[in-house]
């Protein structure tokens, strides 16, 4: 996490809406991180790679991209 490596950055939660540009440091970090993730996922889709989202901010990314969110994807892979 970014906040562990610097004393000035606060921990950031990835729930709720994202405003661009952000008005606070936390909003800017959240928006930048989320938008970078979304752009990476859209590029994967442009290359015709299958896209499923999972993980800590997977639900939020899914809401912004329309790609399928599979919270139990790791467990499915173990079967």
N, C-alpha and C. Protein backbone atom coordinates (compact mmCIF):
# COMPACT_ATOMS: atom_id res chain seq x y z
N UNK A 1 0.83 -1.20 0.00
CA UNK A 1 0.00 0.00 0.00
C UNK A 1 0.87 1.25 0.00
N UNK A 2 0.41 2.24 -0.69
CA UNK A 2 1.18 3.47 -0.81
C UNK A 2 1.42 4.15 0.54
N UNK A 3 0.44 4.11 1.42
CA UNK A 3 0.57 4.85 2.68
C UNK A 3 1.63 4.26 3.61
N UNK A 4 1.99 3.00 3.43
CA UNK A 4 3.02 2.40 4.28
C UNK A 4 4.42 2.88 3.91
N UNK A 5 4.60 3.28 2.67
CA UNK A 5 5.91 3.69 2.19
C UNK A 5 6.18 5.19 2.34
N UNK A 6 5.17 5.97 2.62
CA UNK A 6 5.33 7.42 2.78
C UNK A 6 4.56 7.89 4.00
N UNK A 7 5.07 8.87 4.68
CA UNK A 7 4.38 9.37 5.86
C UNK A 7 3.25 10.34 5.51
N UNK A 8 3.25 10.89 4.29
CA UNK A 8 2.27 11.92 3.94
C UNK A 8 1.00 11.37 3.30
N UNK A 9 1.01 10.14 2.78
CA UNK A 9 -0.17 9.62 2.12
C UNK A 9 -1.06 8.86 3.09
N UNK A 10 -2.36 9.18 3.10
CA UNK A 10 -3.27 8.47 3.99
C UNK A 10 -3.68 7.12 3.39
N UNK A 11 -4.13 6.17 4.23
CA UNK A 11 -4.71 4.94 3.68
C UNK A 11 -5.96 5.30 2.89
N UNK A 12 -6.22 4.59 1.81
CA UNK A 12 -7.32 4.93 0.92
C UNK A 12 -8.25 3.74 0.78
N UNK A 13 -9.55 3.97 0.93
CA UNK A 13 -10.57 2.95 0.73
C UNK A 13 -11.09 3.05 -0.70
N UNK A 14 -11.46 1.92 -1.30
CA UNK A 14 -11.93 1.92 -2.68
C UNK A 14 -13.41 1.62 -2.78
N UNK A 15 -14.19 2.17 -1.92
CA UNK A 15 -15.64 2.00 -1.97
C UNK A 15 -16.28 3.34 -2.31
N UNK A 16 -17.45 3.28 -2.91
CA UNK A 16 -18.18 4.50 -3.20
C UNK A 16 -17.79 5.13 -4.53
N UNK A 17 -18.25 6.34 -4.74
CA UNK A 17 -18.01 7.02 -6.01
C UNK A 17 -16.60 7.61 -6.05
N UNK A 18 -16.16 7.88 -7.25
CA UNK A 18 -14.84 8.47 -7.46
C UNK A 18 -15.03 9.75 -8.25
N UNK A 19 -14.45 10.84 -7.74
CA UNK A 19 -14.54 12.10 -8.47
C UNK A 19 -13.18 12.44 -9.07
N UNK A 20 -13.21 12.91 -10.31
CA UNK A 20 -11.97 13.29 -10.99
C UNK A 20 -12.14 14.72 -11.47
N UNK A 21 -11.29 15.62 -11.13
CA UNK A 21 -10.16 15.43 -10.24
C UNK A 21 -10.62 15.37 -8.79
N UNK A 22 -9.83 14.73 -7.96
CA UNK A 22 -10.14 14.66 -6.53
C UNK A 22 -9.90 16.00 -5.86
N UNK A 23 -10.56 16.20 -4.73
CA UNK A 23 -10.39 17.44 -3.98
C UNK A 23 -9.42 17.30 -2.83
N UNK A 24 -9.13 16.08 -2.41
CA UNK A 24 -8.19 15.84 -1.32
C UNK A 24 -7.12 14.86 -1.80
N UNK A 25 -6.07 14.72 -1.03
CA UNK A 25 -5.02 13.78 -1.39
C UNK A 25 -5.58 12.36 -1.51
N UNK A 26 -6.40 11.95 -0.54
CA UNK A 26 -6.98 10.61 -0.57
C UNK A 26 -7.84 10.41 -1.81
N UNK A 27 -8.66 11.40 -2.17
CA UNK A 27 -9.49 11.29 -3.37
C UNK A 27 -8.63 11.19 -4.63
N UNK A 28 -7.55 11.96 -4.69
CA UNK A 28 -6.66 11.92 -5.86
C UNK A 28 -5.96 10.57 -5.98
N UNK A 29 -5.48 10.03 -4.87
CA UNK A 29 -4.82 8.72 -4.89
C UNK A 29 -5.82 7.65 -5.31
N UNK A 30 -7.03 7.71 -4.76
CA UNK A 30 -8.06 6.72 -5.11
C UNK A 30 -8.42 6.82 -6.58
N UNK A 31 -8.64 8.03 -7.08
CA UNK A 31 -9.02 8.21 -8.48
C UNK A 31 -7.90 7.75 -9.41
N UNK A 32 -6.66 8.13 -9.11
CA UNK A 32 -5.54 7.74 -9.96
C UNK A 32 -5.33 6.24 -10.00
N UNK A 33 -5.41 5.60 -8.85
CA UNK A 33 -5.22 4.15 -8.78
C UNK A 33 -6.34 3.42 -9.50
N UNK A 34 -7.57 3.86 -9.27
CA UNK A 34 -8.72 3.22 -9.91
C UNK A 34 -8.70 3.42 -11.42
N UNK A 35 -8.41 4.64 -11.87
CA UNK A 35 -8.38 4.90 -13.31
C UNK A 35 -7.26 4.13 -14.00
N UNK A 36 -6.11 3.99 -13.36
CA UNK A 36 -5.02 3.21 -13.94
C UNK A 36 -5.43 1.74 -14.08
N UNK A 37 -6.12 1.22 -13.07
CA UNK A 37 -6.60 -0.17 -13.14
C UNK A 37 -7.62 -0.34 -14.25
N UNK A 38 -8.55 0.60 -14.36
CA UNK A 38 -9.58 0.53 -15.39
C UNK A 38 -8.95 0.60 -16.78
N UNK A 39 -8.00 1.49 -16.99
CA UNK A 39 -7.34 1.61 -18.30
C UNK A 39 -6.59 0.33 -18.66
N UNK A 40 -5.95 -0.29 -17.68
CA UNK A 40 -5.24 -1.55 -17.93
C UNK A 40 -6.22 -2.64 -18.34
N UNK A 41 -7.34 -2.72 -17.64
CA UNK A 41 -8.35 -3.73 -17.95
C UNK A 41 -8.95 -3.49 -19.33
N UNK A 42 -9.23 -2.25 -19.68
CA UNK A 42 -9.78 -1.95 -21.00
C UNK A 42 -8.79 -2.28 -22.11
N UNK A 43 -7.50 -2.08 -21.85
CA UNK A 43 -6.48 -2.45 -22.84
C UNK A 43 -6.44 -3.96 -23.02
N UNK A 44 -6.58 -4.71 -21.94
CA UNK A 44 -6.63 -6.17 -22.04
C UNK A 44 -7.80 -6.59 -22.91
N UNK A 45 -8.95 -5.95 -22.72
CA UNK A 45 -10.12 -6.27 -23.51
C UNK A 45 -9.90 -5.91 -24.97
N UNK A 46 -9.25 -4.78 -25.24
CA UNK A 46 -8.96 -4.37 -26.62
C UNK A 46 -8.10 -5.41 -27.33
N UNK A 47 -7.25 -6.08 -26.57
CA UNK A 47 -6.40 -7.13 -27.12
C UNK A 47 -7.10 -8.48 -27.19
N UNK A 48 -8.41 -8.47 -26.94
CA UNK A 48 -9.26 -9.67 -26.98
C UNK A 48 -8.89 -10.70 -25.93
N UNK A 49 -8.37 -10.24 -24.80
CA UNK A 49 -8.10 -11.14 -23.68
C UNK A 49 -9.36 -11.20 -22.82
N UNK A 50 -9.70 -12.37 -22.29
CA UNK A 50 -10.88 -12.45 -21.43
C UNK A 50 -10.65 -11.67 -20.13
N UNK A 51 -11.67 -10.97 -19.67
CA UNK A 51 -11.54 -10.14 -18.48
C UNK A 51 -12.59 -10.50 -17.44
N UNK A 52 -12.13 -10.88 -16.27
CA UNK A 52 -12.94 -11.03 -15.07
C UNK A 52 -12.25 -10.22 -13.99
N UNK A 53 -13.00 -9.55 -13.14
CA UNK A 53 -12.36 -8.79 -12.06
C UNK A 53 -12.65 -9.43 -10.72
N UNK A 54 -11.67 -9.36 -9.83
CA UNK A 54 -11.79 -9.92 -8.50
C UNK A 54 -10.87 -9.12 -7.59
N UNK A 55 -10.85 -9.44 -6.33
CA UNK A 55 -9.91 -8.79 -5.41
C UNK A 55 -10.52 -7.62 -4.67
N UNK A 56 -9.63 -6.92 -3.94
CA UNK A 56 -10.04 -5.88 -3.02
C UNK A 56 -10.90 -4.78 -3.59
N UNK A 57 -10.56 -4.26 -4.76
CA UNK A 57 -11.39 -3.20 -5.35
C UNK A 57 -12.09 -3.70 -6.61
N UNK A 58 -12.22 -5.00 -6.74
CA UNK A 58 -12.87 -5.59 -7.92
C UNK A 58 -14.30 -5.15 -8.12
N UNK A 59 -15.06 -5.02 -7.05
CA UNK A 59 -16.46 -4.60 -7.17
C UNK A 59 -16.54 -3.19 -7.75
N UNK A 60 -15.70 -2.29 -7.28
CA UNK A 60 -15.71 -0.91 -7.77
C UNK A 60 -15.27 -0.87 -9.23
N UNK A 61 -14.22 -1.62 -9.58
CA UNK A 61 -13.77 -1.66 -10.97
C UNK A 61 -14.87 -2.21 -11.86
N UNK A 62 -15.55 -3.24 -11.42
CA UNK A 62 -16.65 -3.81 -12.19
C UNK A 62 -17.76 -2.78 -12.43
N UNK A 63 -18.06 -1.99 -11.42
CA UNK A 63 -19.09 -0.97 -11.57
C UNK A 63 -18.71 0.07 -12.62
N UNK A 64 -17.42 0.36 -12.75
CA UNK A 64 -16.97 1.39 -13.69
C UNK A 64 -16.68 0.84 -15.08
N UNK A 65 -16.54 -0.47 -15.22
CA UNK A 65 -16.19 -1.03 -16.53
C UNK A 65 -17.28 -1.92 -17.11
N UNK A 66 -18.13 -2.47 -16.25
CA UNK A 66 -19.14 -3.39 -16.73
C UNK A 66 -18.65 -4.83 -16.84
N UNK A 67 -17.38 -5.08 -16.52
CA UNK A 67 -16.87 -6.44 -16.57
C UNK A 67 -17.35 -7.22 -15.36
N UNK A 68 -17.42 -8.52 -15.53
CA UNK A 68 -17.99 -9.39 -14.50
C UNK A 68 -17.07 -9.45 -13.27
N UNK A 69 -17.68 -9.22 -12.10
CA UNK A 69 -16.99 -9.32 -10.82
C UNK A 69 -17.22 -10.71 -10.26
N UNK A 70 -16.15 -11.44 -9.95
CA UNK A 70 -16.22 -12.79 -9.41
C UNK A 70 -15.44 -12.83 -8.11
N UNK A 71 -16.10 -12.53 -6.97
CA UNK A 71 -15.37 -12.45 -5.69
C UNK A 71 -14.74 -13.78 -5.28
N UNK A 72 -15.29 -14.88 -5.69
CA UNK A 72 -14.78 -16.18 -5.27
C UNK A 72 -13.86 -16.81 -6.32
N UNK A 73 -13.31 -16.02 -7.23
CA UNK A 73 -12.50 -16.53 -8.32
C UNK A 73 -11.29 -17.35 -7.82
N UNK A 74 -10.63 -16.90 -6.79
CA UNK A 74 -9.48 -17.62 -6.24
C UNK A 74 -9.90 -19.01 -5.78
N UNK A 75 -11.05 -19.08 -5.10
CA UNK A 75 -11.51 -20.37 -4.60
C UNK A 75 -11.94 -21.30 -5.72
N UNK A 76 -12.52 -20.76 -6.78
CA UNK A 76 -12.90 -21.56 -7.93
C UNK A 76 -11.65 -22.18 -8.56
N UNK A 77 -10.57 -21.40 -8.61
CA UNK A 77 -9.31 -21.89 -9.17
C UNK A 77 -8.69 -23.01 -8.37
N UNK A 78 -9.02 -23.11 -7.09
CA UNK A 78 -8.47 -24.15 -6.24
C UNK A 78 -9.18 -25.49 -6.43
N UNK A 79 -10.36 -25.45 -7.00
CA UNK A 79 -11.14 -26.69 -7.16
C UNK A 79 -10.59 -27.59 -8.23
